[in-house]
Coordinates of C-alpha atoms in Angstrom, one line a residue:
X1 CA 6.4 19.8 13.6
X2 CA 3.0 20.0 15.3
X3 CA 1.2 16.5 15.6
X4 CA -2.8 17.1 15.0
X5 CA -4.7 15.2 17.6
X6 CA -6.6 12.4 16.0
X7 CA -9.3 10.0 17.4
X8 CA -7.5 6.6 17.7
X9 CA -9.7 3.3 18.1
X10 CA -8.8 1.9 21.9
X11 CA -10.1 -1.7 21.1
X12 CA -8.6 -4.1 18.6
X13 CA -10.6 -4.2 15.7
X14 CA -8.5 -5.2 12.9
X15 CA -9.9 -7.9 10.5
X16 CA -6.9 -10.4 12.2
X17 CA -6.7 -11.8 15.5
X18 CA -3.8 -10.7 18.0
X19 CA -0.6 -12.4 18.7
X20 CA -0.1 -12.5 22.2
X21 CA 3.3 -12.8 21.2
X22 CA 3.2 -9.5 19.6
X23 CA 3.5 -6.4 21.5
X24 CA 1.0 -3.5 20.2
X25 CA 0.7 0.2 20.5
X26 CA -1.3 3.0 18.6
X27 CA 1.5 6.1 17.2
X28 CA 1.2 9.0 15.4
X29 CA 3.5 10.5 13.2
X30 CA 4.0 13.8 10.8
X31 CA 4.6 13.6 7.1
X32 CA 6.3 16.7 5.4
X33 CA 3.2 18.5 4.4
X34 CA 1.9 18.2 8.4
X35 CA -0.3 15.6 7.9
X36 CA -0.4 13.6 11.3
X37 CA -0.8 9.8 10.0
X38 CA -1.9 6.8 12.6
X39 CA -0.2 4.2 12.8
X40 CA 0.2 0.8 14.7
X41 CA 3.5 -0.5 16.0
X42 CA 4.1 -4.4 16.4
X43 CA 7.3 -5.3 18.6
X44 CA 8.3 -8.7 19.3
X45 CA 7.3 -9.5 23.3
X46 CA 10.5 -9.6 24.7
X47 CA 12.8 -8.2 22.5
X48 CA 15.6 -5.7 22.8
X49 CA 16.7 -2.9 20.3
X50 CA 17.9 -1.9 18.7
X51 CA 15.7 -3.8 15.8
X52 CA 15.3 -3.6 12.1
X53 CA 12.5 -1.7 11.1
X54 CA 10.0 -2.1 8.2
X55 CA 7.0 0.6 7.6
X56 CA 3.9 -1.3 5.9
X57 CA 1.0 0.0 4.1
X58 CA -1.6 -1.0 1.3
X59 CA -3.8 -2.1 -0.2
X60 CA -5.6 0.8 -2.1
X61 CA -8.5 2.2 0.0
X62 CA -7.9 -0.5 2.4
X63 CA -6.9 0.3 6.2
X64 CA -4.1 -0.9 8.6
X65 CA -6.5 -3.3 10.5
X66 CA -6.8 -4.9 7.8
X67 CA -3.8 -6.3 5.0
X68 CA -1.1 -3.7 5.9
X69 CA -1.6 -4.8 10.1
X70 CA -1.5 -8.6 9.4
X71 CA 1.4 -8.4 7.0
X72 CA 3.3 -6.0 10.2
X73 CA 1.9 -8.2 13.6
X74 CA 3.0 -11.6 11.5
X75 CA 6.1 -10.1 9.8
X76 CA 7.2 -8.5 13.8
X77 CA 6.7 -12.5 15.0
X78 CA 9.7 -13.2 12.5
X79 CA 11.9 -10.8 14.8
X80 CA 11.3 -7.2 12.9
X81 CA 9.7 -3.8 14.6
X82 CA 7.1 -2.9 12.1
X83 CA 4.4 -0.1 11.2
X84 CA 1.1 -0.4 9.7
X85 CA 0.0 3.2 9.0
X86 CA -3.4 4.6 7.2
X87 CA -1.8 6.8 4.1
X88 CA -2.9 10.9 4.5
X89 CA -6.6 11.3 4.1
X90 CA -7.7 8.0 4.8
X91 CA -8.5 5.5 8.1
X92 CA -7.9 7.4 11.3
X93 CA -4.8 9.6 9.8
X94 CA -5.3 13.6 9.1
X95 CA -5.8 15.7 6.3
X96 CA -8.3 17.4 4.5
X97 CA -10.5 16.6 2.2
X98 CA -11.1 12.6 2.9
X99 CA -10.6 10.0 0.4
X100 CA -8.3 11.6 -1.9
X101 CA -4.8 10.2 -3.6
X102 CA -1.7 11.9 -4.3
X103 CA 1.3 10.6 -6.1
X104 CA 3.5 12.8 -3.9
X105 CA 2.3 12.9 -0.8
X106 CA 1.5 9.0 -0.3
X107 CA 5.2 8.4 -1.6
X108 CA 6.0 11.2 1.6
X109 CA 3.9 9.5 3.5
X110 CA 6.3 6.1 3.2
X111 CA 8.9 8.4 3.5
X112 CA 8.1 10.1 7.1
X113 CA 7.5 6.4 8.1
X114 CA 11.0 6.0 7.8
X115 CA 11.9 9.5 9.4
X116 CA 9.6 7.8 12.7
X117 CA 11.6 4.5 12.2
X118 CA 14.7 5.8 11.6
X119 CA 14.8 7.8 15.2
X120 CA 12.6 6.4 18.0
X121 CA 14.4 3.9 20.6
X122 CA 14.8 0.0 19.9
X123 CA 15.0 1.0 16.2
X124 CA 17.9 0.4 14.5
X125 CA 18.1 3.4 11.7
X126 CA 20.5 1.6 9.8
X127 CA 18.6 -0.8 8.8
X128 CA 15.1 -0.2 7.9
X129 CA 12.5 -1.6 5.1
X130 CA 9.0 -0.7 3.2
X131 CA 6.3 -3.0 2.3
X132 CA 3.7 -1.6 -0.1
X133 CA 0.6 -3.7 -0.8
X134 CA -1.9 -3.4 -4.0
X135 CA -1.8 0.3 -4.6
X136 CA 0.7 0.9 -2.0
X137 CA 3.2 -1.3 -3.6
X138 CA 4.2 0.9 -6.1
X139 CA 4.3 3.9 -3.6
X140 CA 7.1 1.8 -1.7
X141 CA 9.3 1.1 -5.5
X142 CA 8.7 5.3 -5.8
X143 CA 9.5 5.7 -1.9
X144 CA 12.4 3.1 -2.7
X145 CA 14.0 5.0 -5.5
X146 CA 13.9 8.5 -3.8
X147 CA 15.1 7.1 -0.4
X148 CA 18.5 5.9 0.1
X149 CA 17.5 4.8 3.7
X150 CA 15.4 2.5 2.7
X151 CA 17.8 -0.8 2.4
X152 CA 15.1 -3.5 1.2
X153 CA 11.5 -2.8 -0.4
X154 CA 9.0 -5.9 -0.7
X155 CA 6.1 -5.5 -2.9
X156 CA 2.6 -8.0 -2.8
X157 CA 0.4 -7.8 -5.5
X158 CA 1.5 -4.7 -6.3
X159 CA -0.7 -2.1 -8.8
X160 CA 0.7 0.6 -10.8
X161 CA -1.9 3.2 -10.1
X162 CA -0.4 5.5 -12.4
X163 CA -0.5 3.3 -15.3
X164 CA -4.2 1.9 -14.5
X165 CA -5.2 5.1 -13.9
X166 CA -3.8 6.3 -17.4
X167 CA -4.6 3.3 -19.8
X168 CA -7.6 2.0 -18.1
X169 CA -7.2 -1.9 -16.8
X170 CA -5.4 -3.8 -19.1
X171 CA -4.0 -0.7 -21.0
X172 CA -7.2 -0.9 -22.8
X173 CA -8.3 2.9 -22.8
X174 CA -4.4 3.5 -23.5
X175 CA -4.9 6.5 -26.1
X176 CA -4.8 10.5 -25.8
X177 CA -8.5 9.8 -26.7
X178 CA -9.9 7.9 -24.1
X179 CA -7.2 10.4 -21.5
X180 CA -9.0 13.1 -22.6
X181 CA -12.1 11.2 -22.3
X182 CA -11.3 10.9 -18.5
X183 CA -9.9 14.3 -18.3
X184 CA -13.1 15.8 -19.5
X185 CA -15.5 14.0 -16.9
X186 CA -13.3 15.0 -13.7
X187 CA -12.7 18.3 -14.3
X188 CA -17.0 18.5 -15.0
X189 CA -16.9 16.6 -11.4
X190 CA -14.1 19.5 -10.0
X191 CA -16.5 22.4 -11.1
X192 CA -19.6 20.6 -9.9
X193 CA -18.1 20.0 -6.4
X194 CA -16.8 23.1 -6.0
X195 CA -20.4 24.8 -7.1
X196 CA -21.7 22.2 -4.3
X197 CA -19.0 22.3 -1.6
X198 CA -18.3 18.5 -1.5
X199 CA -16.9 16.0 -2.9
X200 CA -18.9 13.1 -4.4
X201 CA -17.7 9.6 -3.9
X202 CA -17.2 7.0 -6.1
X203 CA -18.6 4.3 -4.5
X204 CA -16.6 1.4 -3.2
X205 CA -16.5 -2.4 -4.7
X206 CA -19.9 -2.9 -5.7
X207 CA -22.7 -3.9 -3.8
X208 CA -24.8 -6.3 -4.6
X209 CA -22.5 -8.2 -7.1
X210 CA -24.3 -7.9 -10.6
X211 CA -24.0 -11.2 -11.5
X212 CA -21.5 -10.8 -15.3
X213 CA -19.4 -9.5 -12.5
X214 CA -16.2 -10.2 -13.7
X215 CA -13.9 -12.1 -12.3
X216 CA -11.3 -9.3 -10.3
X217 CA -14.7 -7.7 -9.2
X218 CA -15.9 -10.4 -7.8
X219 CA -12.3 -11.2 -5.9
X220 CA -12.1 -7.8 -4.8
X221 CA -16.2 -8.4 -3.6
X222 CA -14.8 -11.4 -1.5
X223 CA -12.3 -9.7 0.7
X224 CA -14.1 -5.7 1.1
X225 CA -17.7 -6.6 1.5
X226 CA -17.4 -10.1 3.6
X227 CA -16.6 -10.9 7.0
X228 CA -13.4 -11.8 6.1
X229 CA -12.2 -8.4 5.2
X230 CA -14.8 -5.8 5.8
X231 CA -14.0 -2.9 7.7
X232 CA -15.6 0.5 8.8
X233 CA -13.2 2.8 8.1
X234 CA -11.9 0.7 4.6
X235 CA -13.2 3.0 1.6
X236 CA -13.0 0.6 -0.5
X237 CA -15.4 -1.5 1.9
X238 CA -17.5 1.7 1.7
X239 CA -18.3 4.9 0.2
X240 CA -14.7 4.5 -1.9
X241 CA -12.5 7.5 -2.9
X242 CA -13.5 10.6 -4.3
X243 CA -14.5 10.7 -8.1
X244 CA -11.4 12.9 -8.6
X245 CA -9.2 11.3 -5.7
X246 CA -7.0 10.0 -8.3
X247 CA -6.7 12.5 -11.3
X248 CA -3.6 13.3 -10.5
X249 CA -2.4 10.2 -11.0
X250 CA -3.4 10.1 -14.5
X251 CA 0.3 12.2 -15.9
X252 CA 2.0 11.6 -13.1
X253 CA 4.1 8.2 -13.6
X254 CA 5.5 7.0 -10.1
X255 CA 8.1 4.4 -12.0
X256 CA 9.9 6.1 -14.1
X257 CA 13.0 6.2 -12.1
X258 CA 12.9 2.9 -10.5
X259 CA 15.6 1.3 -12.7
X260 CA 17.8 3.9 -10.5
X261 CA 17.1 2.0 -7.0
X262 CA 20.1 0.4 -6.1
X263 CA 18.6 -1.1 -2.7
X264 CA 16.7 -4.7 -2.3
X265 CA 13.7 -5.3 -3.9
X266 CA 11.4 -8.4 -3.8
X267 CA 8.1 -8.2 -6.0
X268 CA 5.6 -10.6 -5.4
X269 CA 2.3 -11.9 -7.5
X270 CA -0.2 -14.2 -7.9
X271 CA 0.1 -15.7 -11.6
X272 CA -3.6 -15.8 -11.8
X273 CA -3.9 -12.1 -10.6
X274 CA -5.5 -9.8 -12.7
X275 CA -3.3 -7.7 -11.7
X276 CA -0.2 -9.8 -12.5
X277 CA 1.0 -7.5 -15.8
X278 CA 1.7 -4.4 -13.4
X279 CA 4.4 -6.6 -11.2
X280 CA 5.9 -8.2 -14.3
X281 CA 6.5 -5.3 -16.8
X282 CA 7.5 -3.0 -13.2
X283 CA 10.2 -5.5 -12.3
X284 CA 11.5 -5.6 -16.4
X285 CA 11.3 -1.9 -16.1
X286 CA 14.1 -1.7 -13.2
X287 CA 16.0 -4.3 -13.8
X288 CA 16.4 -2.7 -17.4
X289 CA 20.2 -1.3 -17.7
X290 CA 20.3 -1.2 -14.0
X291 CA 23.8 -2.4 -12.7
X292 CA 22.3 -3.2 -9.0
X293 CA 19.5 -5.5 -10.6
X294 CA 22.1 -8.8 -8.9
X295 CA 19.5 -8.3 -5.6
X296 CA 16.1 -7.8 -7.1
X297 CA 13.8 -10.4 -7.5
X298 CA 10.3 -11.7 -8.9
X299 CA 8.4 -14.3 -7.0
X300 CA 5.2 -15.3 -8.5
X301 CA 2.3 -17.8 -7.1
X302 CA 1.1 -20.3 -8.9
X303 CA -2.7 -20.6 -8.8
X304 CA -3.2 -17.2 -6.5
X305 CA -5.4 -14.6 -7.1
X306 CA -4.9 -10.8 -6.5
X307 CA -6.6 -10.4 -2.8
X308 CA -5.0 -13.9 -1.9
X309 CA -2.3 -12.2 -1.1
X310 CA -4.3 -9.6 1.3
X311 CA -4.8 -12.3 4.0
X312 CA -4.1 -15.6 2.8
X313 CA -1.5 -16.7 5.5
X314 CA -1.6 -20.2 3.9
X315 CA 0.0 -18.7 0.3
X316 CA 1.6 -15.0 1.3
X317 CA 5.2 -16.7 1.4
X318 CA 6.0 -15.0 5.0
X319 CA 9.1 -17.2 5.3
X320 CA 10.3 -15.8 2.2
X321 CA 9.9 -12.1 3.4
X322 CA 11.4 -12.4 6.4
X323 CA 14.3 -14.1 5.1
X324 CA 14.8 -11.6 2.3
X325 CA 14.5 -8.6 5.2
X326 CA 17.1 -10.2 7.3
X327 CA 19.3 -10.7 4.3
X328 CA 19.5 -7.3 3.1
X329 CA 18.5 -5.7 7.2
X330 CA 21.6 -6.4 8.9

């Protein structure tokens, strides 16, 4: 495996502040299609291995200094060794071209997470987890039901991209029609890229705010394009994905086998998401015939909002996390 040598930030600037009581290091590490990913690693100050282990990532088009890195620094102050990583093609990991999704390989990409975890020192390989935020949430239920390693899987917010992506938000472009509609306008994009040699972008949350913003535009607005979230290197801050970084997503269900995981699961939603209908009918989904549904579980907020759960320390139920990884890490 040859790791590519990437240009890592020296200075902290995640959208967080540090925990002295947190140590911090920048890693790289190969996925199985040689993509080098970066990552940061958060070990408790002090502590001695070997450790359980959780690999983080999410939200979609988001970065690890931003969501995926608080979630790992305050979840490694509960006791854990944990990894924030940028997903292939995105933040400061490898691969070529930028800003494009793939089913497959961002599933691998959770999966060589676990290959890192599972043999460097002070981590125990026996017991490691995956948290998958937004987008990345349903990567980690895919990652979860192809990867017997992985003992306990906690979603936040979670988004089925392959269902949003094929029925449109709220399943309401959910017809062959309206697919081929889609269909029809990215492979015009493909042929027009490649007769250009690039790739157009999509444009990130929208900026200014149109004011009949509705209302998930506007959360999404809150977090990416203020102080409070904004980030360089976050598409979705930015320039956003390609126009056809997600077609592949659009007959290519990442579910369909998750009523088959027989390892921990904890999905967690805001009940005034938008987003709140992908978390529900997922965890239906694999509890459905499943005879290890006895340690799955649904917790959702009252009152909280989709990007509450991005950064909100004061209603992302940390307690709650750590107690269900030490349950089902040990």
């Amino acid at each position: 495996m040859k790791t590519e040598n990437l240009h890592l930030s020296a200075e902290w600037d995640k959208t967080f502040p540090k925990n002295d009581q947190v140590d911090h290091q920048k890693i790289t590490f190969v996925n199985r299609y040689g993509i080098t990913l970066a990552a940061d690693l958060y070990t408790p100050r002090g502590a001695s291995g070997p450790l359980p282990a959780i690999a983080v990532s999410g939200p979609f088009g988001a970065v690890k200094e931003q969501s995926s890195g608080l979630y790992a620094q305050t979840l490694a102050g509960y006791g854990f060794m944990t990894l924030a990583f940028d997903p292939s093609f995105t933040g400061e990991s490898g691969g070529t071209p930028r800003y494009v999704a793939s089913p497959d390989i961002n599933t691998e990409d959770f999966l060589a997470a676990v290959d890192y975890l599972s043999t460097i020192e002070n981590s125990d390989p026996q017991r490691i987890g995956i948290l998958g935020i937004c987008g990345w949430g349903g990567m980690a239920l895919n990652a979860a039901a192809l990867d017997p390693r992985i003992k306990a899987a906690v979603t936040s917010t979670m988004y089925d991209m392959a269902r949003v992506n094929a029925n449109g938000y709220f399943d309401d472009e959910n017809s062959a029609e309206a697919r081929y509609a889609k269909k029809a306008a990215l492979s015009a994009q493909r042929s027009a890229d490649y007769r250009s040699g690039t790739y157009a972008a999509a444009g990130g949350v929208v900026d200014p705010l149109p004011e009949d913003a509705p209302f998930f535009v506007r959360d999404y607005y809150a977090y990416y394009k203020t102080t409070r979230g904004y980030h360089p290197r976050s598409l979705n801050s930015n320039q956003g994905w390609n126009v056809t970084g997600c077609q592949s997503f659009l007959n290519q269900p990442i579910l369909h086998y998750s009523s088959e995981i027989r390892s921990a699961v904890l999905m967690i939603h805001g009940e005034k998401a938008h987003s709140c209908y992908f978390s529900r009918d997922a965890y239906a989904a694999m509890i459905r015939d499943n005879p290890y549904a006895d340690n799955k579980e649904l917790l959702l907020l009252p009152h909280a909002v989709h990007t509450d759960l991005y950064d909100r320390i004061d209603i992302i139920p940390f307690d709650k996390i750590a107690a269900f990884f030490r349950t089902y890490l040990r």
